Short mmCIF file of C-alpha atoms and ligand atoms in Angstrom, two decimals:
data_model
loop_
_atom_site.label_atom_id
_atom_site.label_comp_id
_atom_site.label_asym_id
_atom_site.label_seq_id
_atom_site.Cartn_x
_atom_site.Cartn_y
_atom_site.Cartn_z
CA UNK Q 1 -7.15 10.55 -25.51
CA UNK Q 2 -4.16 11.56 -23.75
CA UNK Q 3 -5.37 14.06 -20.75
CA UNK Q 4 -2.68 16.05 -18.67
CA UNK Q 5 -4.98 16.25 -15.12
CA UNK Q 6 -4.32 14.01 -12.19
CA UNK Q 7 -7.96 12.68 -11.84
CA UNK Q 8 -8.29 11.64 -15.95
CA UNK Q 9 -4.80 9.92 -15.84
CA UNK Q 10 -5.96 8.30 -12.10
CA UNK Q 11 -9.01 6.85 -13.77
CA UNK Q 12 -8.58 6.21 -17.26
CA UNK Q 13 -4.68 4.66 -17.51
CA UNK Q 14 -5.75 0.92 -17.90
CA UNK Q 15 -3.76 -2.17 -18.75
CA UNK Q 16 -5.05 -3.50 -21.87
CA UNK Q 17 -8.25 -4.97 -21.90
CA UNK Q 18 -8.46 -9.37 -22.14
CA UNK Q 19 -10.24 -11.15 -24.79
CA UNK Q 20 -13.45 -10.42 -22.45
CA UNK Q 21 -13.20 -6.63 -23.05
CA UNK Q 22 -13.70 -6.10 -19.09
CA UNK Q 23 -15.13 -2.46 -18.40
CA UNK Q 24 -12.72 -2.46 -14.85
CA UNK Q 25 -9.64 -4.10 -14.80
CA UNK Q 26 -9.60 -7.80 -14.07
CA UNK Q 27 -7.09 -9.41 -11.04
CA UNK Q 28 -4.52 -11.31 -12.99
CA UNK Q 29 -3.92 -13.97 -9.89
CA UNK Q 30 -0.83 -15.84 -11.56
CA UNK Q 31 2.99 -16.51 -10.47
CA UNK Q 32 4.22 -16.84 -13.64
CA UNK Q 33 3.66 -17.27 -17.19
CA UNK Q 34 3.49 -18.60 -20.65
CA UNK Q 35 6.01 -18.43 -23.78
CA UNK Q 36 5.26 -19.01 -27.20
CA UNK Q 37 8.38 -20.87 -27.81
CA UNK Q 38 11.74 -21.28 -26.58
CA UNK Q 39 12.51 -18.41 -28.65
CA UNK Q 40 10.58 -16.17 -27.14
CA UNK Q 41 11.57 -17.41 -23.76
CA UNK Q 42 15.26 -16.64 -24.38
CA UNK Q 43 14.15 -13.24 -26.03
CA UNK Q 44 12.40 -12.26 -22.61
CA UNK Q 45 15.27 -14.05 -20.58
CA UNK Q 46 17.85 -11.96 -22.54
CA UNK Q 47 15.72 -8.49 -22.33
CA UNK Q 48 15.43 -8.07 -26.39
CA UNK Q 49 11.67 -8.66 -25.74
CA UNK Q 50 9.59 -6.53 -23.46
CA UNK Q 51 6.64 -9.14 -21.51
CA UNK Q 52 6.11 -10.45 -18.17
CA UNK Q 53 7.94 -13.68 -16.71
CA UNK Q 54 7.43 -14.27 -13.92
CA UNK Q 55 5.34 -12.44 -10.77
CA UNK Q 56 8.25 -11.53 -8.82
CA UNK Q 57 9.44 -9.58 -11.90
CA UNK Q 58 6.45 -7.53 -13.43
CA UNK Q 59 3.08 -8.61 -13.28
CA UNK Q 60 -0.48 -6.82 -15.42
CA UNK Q 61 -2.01 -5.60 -12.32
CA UNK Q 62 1.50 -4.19 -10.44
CA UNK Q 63 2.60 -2.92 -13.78
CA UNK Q 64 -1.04 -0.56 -14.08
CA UNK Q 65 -0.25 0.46 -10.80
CA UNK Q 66 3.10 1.62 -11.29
CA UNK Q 67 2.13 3.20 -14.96
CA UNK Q 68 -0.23 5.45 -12.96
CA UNK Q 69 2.17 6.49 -10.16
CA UNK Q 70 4.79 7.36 -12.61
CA UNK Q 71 2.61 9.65 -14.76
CA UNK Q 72 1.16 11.58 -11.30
CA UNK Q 73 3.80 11.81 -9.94
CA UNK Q 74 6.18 12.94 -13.15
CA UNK Q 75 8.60 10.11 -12.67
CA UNK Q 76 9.68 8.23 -15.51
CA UNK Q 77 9.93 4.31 -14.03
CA UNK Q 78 8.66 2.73 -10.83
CA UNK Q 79 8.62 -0.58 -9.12
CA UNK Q 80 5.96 -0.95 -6.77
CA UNK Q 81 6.81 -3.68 -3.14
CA UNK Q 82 4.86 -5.39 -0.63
CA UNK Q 83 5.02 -2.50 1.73
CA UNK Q 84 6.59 1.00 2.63
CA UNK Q 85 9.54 -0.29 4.44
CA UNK Q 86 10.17 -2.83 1.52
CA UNK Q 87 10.24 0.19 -0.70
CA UNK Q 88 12.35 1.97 1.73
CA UNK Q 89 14.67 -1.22 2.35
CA UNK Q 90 14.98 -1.91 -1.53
CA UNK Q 91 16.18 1.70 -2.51
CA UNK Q 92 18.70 1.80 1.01
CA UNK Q 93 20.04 -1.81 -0.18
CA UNK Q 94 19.86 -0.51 -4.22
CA UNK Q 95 21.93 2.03 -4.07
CA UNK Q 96 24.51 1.58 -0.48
CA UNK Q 97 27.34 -0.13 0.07
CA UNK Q 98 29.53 -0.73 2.91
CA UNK Q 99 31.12 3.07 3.72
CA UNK Q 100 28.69 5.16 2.66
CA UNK Q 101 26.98 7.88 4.76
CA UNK Q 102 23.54 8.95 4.84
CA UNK Q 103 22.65 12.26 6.05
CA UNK Q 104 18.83 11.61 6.99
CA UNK Q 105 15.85 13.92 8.99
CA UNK Q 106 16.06 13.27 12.53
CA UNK Q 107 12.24 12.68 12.37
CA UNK Q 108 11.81 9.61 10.29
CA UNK Q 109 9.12 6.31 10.43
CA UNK Q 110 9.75 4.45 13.12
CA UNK Q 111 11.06 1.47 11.29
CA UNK Q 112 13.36 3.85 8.94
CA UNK Q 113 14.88 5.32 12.39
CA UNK Q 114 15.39 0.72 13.36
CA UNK Q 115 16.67 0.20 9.77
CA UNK Q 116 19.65 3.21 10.21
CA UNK Q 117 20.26 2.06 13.36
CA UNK Q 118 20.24 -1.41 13.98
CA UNK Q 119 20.53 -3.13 10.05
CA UNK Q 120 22.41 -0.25 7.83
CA UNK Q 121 24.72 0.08 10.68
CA UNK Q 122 25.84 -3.29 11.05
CA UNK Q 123 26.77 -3.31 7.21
CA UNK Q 124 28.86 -0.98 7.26
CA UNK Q 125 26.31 2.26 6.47
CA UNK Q 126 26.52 5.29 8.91
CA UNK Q 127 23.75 8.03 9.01
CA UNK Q 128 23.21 11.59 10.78
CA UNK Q 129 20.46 13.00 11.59
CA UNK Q 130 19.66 16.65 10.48
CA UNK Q 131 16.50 18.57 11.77
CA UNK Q 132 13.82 19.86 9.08
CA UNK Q 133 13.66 23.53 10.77
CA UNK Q 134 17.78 23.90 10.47
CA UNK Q 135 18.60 23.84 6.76
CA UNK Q 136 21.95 24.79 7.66
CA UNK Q 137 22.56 21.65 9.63
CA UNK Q 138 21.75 19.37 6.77
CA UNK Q 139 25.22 21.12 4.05
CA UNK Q 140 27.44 20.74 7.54
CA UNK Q 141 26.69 17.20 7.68
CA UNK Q 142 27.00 16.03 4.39
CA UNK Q 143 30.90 14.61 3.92
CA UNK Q 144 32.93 12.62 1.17
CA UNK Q 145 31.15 10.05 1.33
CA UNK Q 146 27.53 11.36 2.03
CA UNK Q 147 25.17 8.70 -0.82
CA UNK Q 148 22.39 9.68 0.00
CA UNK Q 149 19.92 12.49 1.45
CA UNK Q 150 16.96 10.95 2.73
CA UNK Q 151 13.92 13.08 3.98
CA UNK Q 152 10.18 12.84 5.21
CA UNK Q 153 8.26 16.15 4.41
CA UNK Q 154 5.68 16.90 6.56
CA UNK Q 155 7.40 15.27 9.00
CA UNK Q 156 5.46 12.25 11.31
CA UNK Q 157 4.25 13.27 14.06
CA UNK Q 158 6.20 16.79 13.83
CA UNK Q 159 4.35 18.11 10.96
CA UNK Q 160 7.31 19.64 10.55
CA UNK Q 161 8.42 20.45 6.51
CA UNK Q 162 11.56 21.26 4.53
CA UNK Q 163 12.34 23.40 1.61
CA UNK Q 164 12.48 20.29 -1.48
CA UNK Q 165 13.76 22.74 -3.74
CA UNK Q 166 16.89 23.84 -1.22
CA UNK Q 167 17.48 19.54 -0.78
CA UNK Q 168 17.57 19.32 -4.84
CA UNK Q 169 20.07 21.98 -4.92
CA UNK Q 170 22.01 20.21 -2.31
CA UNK Q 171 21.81 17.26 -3.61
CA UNK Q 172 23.16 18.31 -7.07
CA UNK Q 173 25.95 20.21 -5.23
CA UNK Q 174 27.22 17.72 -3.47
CA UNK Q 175 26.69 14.73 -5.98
CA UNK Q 176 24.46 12.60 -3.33
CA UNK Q 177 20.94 11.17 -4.21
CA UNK Q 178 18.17 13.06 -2.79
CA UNK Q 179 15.17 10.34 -1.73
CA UNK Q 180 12.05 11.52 -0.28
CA UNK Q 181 9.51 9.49 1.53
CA UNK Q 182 6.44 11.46 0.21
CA UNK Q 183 3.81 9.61 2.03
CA UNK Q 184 2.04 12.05 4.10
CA UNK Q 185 1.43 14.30 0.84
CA UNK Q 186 0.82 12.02 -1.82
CA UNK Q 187 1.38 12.73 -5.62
CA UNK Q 188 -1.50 14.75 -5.82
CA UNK Q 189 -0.37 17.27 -3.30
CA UNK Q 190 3.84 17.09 -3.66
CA UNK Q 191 5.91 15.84 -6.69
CA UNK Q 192 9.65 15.69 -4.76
CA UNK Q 193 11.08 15.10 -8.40
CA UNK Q 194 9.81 18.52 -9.86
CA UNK Q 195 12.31 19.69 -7.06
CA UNK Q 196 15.16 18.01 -7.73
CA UNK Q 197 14.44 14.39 -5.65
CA UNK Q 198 15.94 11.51 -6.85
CA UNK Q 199 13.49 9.55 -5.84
CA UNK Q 200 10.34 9.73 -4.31
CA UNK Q 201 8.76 6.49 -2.13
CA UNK Q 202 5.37 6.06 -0.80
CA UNK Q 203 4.13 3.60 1.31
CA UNK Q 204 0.93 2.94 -0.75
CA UNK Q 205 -0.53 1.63 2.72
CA UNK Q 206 -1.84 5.20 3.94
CA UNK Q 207 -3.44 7.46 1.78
CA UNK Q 208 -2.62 5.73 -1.80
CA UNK Q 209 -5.51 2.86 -0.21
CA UNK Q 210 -6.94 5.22 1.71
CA UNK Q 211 -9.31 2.77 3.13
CA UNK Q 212 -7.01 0.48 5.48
CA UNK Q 213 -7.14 -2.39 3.30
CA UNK Q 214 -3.92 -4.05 1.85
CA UNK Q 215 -0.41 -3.27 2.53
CA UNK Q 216 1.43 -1.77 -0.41
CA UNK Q 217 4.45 0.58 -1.63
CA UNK Q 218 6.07 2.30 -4.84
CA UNK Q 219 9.92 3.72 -5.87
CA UNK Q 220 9.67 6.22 -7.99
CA UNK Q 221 12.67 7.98 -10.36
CA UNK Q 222 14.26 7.92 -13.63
CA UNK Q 223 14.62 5.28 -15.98
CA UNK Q 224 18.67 4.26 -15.12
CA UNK Q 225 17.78 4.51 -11.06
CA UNK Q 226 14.90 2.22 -11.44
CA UNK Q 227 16.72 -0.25 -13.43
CA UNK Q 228 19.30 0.22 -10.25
CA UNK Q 229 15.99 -1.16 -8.29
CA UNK Q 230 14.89 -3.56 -10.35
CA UNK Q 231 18.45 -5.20 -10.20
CA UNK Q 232 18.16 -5.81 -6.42
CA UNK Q 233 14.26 -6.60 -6.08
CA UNK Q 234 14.23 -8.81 -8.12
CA UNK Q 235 16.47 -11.10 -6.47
CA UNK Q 236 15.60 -9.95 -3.13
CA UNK Q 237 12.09 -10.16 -4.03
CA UNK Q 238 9.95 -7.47 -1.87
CA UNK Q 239 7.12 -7.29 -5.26
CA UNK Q 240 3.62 -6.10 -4.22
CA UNK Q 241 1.15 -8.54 -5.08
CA UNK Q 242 -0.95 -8.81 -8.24
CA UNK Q 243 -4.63 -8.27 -5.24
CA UNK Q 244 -2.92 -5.41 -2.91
CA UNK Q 245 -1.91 -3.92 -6.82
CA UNK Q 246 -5.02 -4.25 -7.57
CA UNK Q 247 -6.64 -2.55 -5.11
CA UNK Q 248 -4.26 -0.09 -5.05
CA UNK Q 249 -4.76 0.72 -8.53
CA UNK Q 250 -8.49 1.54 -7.88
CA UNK Q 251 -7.85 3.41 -4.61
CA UNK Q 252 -6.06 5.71 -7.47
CA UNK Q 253 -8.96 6.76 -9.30
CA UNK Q 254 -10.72 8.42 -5.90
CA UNK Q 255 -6.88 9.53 -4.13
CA UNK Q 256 -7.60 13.29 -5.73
CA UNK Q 257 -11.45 13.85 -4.15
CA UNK Q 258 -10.45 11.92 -1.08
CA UNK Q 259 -7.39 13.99 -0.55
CA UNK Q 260 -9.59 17.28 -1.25
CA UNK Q 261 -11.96 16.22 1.88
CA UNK Q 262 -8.87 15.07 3.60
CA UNK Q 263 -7.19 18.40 3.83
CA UNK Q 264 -10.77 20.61 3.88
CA UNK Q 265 -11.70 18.40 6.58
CA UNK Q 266 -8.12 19.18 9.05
CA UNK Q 267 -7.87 22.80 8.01
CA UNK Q 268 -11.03 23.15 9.55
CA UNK Q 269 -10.18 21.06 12.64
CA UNK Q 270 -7.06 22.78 12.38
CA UNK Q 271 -8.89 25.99 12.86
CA UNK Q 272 -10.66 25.18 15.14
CA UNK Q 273 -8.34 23.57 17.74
CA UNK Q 274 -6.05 26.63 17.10
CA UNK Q 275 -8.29 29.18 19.08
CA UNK Q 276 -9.73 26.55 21.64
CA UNK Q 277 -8.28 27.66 24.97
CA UNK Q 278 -7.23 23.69 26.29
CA UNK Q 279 -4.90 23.41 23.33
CA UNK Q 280 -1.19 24.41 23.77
CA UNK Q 281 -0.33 23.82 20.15
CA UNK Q 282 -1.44 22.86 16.53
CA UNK Q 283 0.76 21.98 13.63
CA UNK Q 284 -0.74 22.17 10.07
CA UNK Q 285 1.24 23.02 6.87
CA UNK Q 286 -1.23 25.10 6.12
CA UNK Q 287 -2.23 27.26 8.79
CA UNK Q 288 -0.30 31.29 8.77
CA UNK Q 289 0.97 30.38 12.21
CA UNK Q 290 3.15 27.04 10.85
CA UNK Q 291 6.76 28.13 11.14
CA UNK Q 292 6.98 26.98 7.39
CA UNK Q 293 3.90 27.80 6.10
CA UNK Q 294 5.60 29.95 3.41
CA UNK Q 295 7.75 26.51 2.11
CA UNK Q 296 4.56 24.50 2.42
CA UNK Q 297 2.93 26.93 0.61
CA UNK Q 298 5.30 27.00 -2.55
CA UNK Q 299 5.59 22.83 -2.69
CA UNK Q 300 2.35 21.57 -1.59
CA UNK Q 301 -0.98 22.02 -3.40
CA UNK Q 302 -2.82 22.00 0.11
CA UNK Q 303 -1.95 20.97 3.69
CA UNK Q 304 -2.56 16.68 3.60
CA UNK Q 305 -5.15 15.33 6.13
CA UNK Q 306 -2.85 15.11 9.77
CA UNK Q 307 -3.03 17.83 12.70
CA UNK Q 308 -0.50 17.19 15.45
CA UNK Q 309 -1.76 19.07 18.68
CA UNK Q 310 -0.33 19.11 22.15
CA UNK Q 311 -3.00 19.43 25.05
CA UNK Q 312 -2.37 21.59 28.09
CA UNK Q 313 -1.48 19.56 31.23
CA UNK Q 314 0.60 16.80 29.60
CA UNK Q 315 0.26 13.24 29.33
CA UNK Q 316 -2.80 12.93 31.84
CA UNK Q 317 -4.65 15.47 29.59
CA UNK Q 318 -3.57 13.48 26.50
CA UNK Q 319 -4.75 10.39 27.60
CA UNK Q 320 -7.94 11.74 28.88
CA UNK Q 321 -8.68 13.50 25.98
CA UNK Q 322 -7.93 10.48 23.60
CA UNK Q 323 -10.75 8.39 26.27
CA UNK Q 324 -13.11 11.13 25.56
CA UNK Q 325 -13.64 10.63 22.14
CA UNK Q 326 -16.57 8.68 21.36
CA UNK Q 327 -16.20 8.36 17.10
CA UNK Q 328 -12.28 8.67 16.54
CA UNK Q 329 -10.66 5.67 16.51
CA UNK Q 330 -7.42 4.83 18.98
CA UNK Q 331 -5.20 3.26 16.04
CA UNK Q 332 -1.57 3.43 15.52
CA UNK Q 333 -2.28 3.61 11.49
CA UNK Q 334 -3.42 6.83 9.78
CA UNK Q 335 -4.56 8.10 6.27
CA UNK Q 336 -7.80 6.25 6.91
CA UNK Q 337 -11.23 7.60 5.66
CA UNK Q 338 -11.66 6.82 9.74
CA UNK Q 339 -10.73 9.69 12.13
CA UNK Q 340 -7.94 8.09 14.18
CA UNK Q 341 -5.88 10.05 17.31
CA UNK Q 342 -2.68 8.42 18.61
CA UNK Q 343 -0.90 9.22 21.21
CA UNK Q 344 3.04 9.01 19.42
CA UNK Q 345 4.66 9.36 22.93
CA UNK Q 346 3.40 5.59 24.36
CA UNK Q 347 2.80 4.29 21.23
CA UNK Q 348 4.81 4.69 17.28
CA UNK Q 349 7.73 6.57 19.20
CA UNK Q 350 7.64 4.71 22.50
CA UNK Q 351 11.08 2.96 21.70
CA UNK Q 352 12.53 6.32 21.64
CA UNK Q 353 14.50 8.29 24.94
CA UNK Q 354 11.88 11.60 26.30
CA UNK Q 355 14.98 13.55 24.76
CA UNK Q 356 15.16 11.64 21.37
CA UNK Q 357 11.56 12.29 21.33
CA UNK Q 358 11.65 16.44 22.88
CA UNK Q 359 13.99 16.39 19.55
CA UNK Q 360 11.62 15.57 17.09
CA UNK Q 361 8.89 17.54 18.62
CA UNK Q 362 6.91 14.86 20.80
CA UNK Q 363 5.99 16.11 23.91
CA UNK Q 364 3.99 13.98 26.40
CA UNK Q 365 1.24 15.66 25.35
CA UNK Q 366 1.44 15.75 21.69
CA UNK Q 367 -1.68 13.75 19.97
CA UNK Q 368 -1.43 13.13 16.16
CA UNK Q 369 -5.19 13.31 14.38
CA UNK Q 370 -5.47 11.45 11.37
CA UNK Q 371 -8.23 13.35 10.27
CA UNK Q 372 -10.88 11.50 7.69
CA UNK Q 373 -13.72 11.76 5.74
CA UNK Q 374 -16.58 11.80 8.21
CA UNK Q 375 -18.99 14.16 8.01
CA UNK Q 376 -17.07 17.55 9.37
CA UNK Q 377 -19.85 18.64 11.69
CA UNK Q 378 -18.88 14.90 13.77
CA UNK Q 379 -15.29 14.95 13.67
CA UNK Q 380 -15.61 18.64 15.33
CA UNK Q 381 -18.45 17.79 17.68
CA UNK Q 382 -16.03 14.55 18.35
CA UNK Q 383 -13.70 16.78 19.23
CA UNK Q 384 -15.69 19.57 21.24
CA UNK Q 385 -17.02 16.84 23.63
CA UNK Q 386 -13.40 14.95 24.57
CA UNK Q 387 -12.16 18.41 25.25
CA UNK Q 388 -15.42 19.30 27.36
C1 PLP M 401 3.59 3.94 7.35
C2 PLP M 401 4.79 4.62 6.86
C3 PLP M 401 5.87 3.89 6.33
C4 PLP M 401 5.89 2.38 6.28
O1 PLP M 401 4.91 1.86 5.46
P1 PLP M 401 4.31 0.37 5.61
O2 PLP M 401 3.44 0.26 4.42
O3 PLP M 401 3.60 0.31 6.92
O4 PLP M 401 5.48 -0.56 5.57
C5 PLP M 401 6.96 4.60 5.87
N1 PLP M 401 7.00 5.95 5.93
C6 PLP M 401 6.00 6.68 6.44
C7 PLP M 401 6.10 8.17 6.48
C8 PLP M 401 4.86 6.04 6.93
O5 PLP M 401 3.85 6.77 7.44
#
């Protein structure tokens, strides 16, 4: 039965079943494997047969994984990597050459911001940075040889969002890919490619687990840019392992009623923190006072599970604030069902300059919540008391 909902396809897409007609799928620990006969292993050598050859290539568990993605997410191939920055490295070293341009948001991952800078650079690959509240900025810096647009949406810490639909159109005008790292909204609450992205990346590490388990990530796109993929990982060789796809693959069936308590869960601290009289700011897609609330509203099913806030009286409030709480956890990682606060100017944006960061939106007393799926009446009593 073929079902068009996220949570059917989430649960029910299943590699074929073994010889021992296994009710959950089984962990198919192997590096490579077996051919009938030579013929068979020229056939698969030579692509006239479709079957797995080796681990580094496809594998059962990695290829459920990626079957999944590419139905939620409405792309039509995928190849799935050890981690988000693999994903991210694979589709920069896929698809650039020496003397191409990349017009990317200013706020990226920390490790996209090292890869532009001090790896893409050095091969020849220059990038500028465009801000996600000045559309305008983002046509101006696109030249001849702009390859690539390359955006996060919400933005990390910034919570800061872009119109997808505006990129696409870009994008096609100008003849550049469009590639969207869509891991703060997962499938189930942003497709990029229903907007016109080229490709859409996730690193399967945050929300796609969930749980802070494995390491994991996932390209997503059509059928000819995939193969462009598959050409350089598999000779570079960033595959996800059969476990981590594994467990990934599972994390899939719950990602649509974990992302529902997610986002109920920081709307309401969201709320809350917005009238409390210590906080200076909170940015949520979802709240009316969001200076793109309207944009988040039209390409994202709900708001994701992160509240950036910035504390009155600056880094001394921040830090005494982030002491103060008794349940959250002080973490650099997010997209945990553990509340977790970090404190992005000493810690995931420390190697930037106090004006690279005023840029993006850190201020000293900016605090990111990762908020999870404790019981709500803790997380805000969490909360209350730090404040207090
Ligand atoms: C964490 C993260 C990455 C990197 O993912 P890893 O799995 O840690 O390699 C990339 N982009 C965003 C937006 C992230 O939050």
């Amino acid at each position: 039965m073929k079902s068009e909902n996220f949570e059917t396809i989430a649960i029910r897409t299943q590699t074929e079943r073994s010889l021992h007609k296994e009710h959950s799928a089984p962990i198919y620990l192997t590096s490579s494997y077996k051919f009938d006969d030579a013929e068979e292993m020229r056939a698969l050598f030579a692509n006239e047969k479709e079957g797995n050859v080796y681990s580094r290539y496809s594998n059962p568990n990695t290829s459920e994984f990626i079957e999944k993605m590419c139905l939620l997410e409405g792309a039509e191939d995928g190849f799935a990597t050890a981690t988000g920055m693999a994903a991210i490295f694979t589709t920069f070293g896929a698809f650039l050459k020496s003397g191409d341009h990349i017009v990317s948001s200013r706020s990226v991952f920390g490790s996209t911001h090292q890869l532009l800078t001090n790896v893409f650079s050095n091969w020849g690959v220059t990038f500028d940075y465009a801000d996600l509240d000045k559309p305008q900025e983002w046509e101006d810096l696109i030249k001849p040889n702009t390859k690539m647009i390359f955006v996060e949406t919400p933005s990390n810490p910034g919570i800061d969002i872009i119109d997808l639909e505006f990129l696409g159109d870009l994008a096609k005008k100008h003849s550049t890919l469009l590639v969207v790292d869509n891991c703060f909204a997962t499938p189930y609450l942003q497709q990029p490619i229903q907007f016109g992205a080229h490709i859409s990346i996730h690193s399967a590490t945050k929300y796609i687990d969930g749980q802070g388990r494995v390491l994991g990530g996932i390209i997503l796109g059509s059928k000819t840019l995939i193969a462009e993929v598959v050409g350089f990982a598999r000779h570079s060789g960033p595959a996800l392992s059969p476990f981590s796809a594994w467990v990934l693959s599972k994390s899939l069936e719950t990602l649509a009623i974990r992302m529902d308590r997610h986002c109920e869960n920081a709307l309401k601290v969201a709320e809350y923190l917005e009238k409390h009289p210590k906080i200076k700011l909170v940015k949520y897609p979802f709240l009316p006072s969001h200076p793109q609330y309207a944009i988040a509203k039209k390409q994202m099913k709900q708001g994701g599970g992160i509240v950036t806030i910035v504390v009155d009286g600056g880094i001394e409030a921040a830090r005494k604030f982030m002491d103060g709480l008794k349940m959250f956890s002080i973490s650099a990682n997010l997209a945990d069902t553990r509340s977790i606060a970090t404190h992005p100017a000493t810690s995931t944006h420390s190697k930037l300059t106090e004006e690279q960061r005023n840029e993006v939106g850190i201020e000293q007393g900016s605090i990111r919540l990762s908020i999870g799926l404790e019981h709500i009446n803790d997380i805000l009593a969490d909360i209350e008391q730090a404040l207090a």
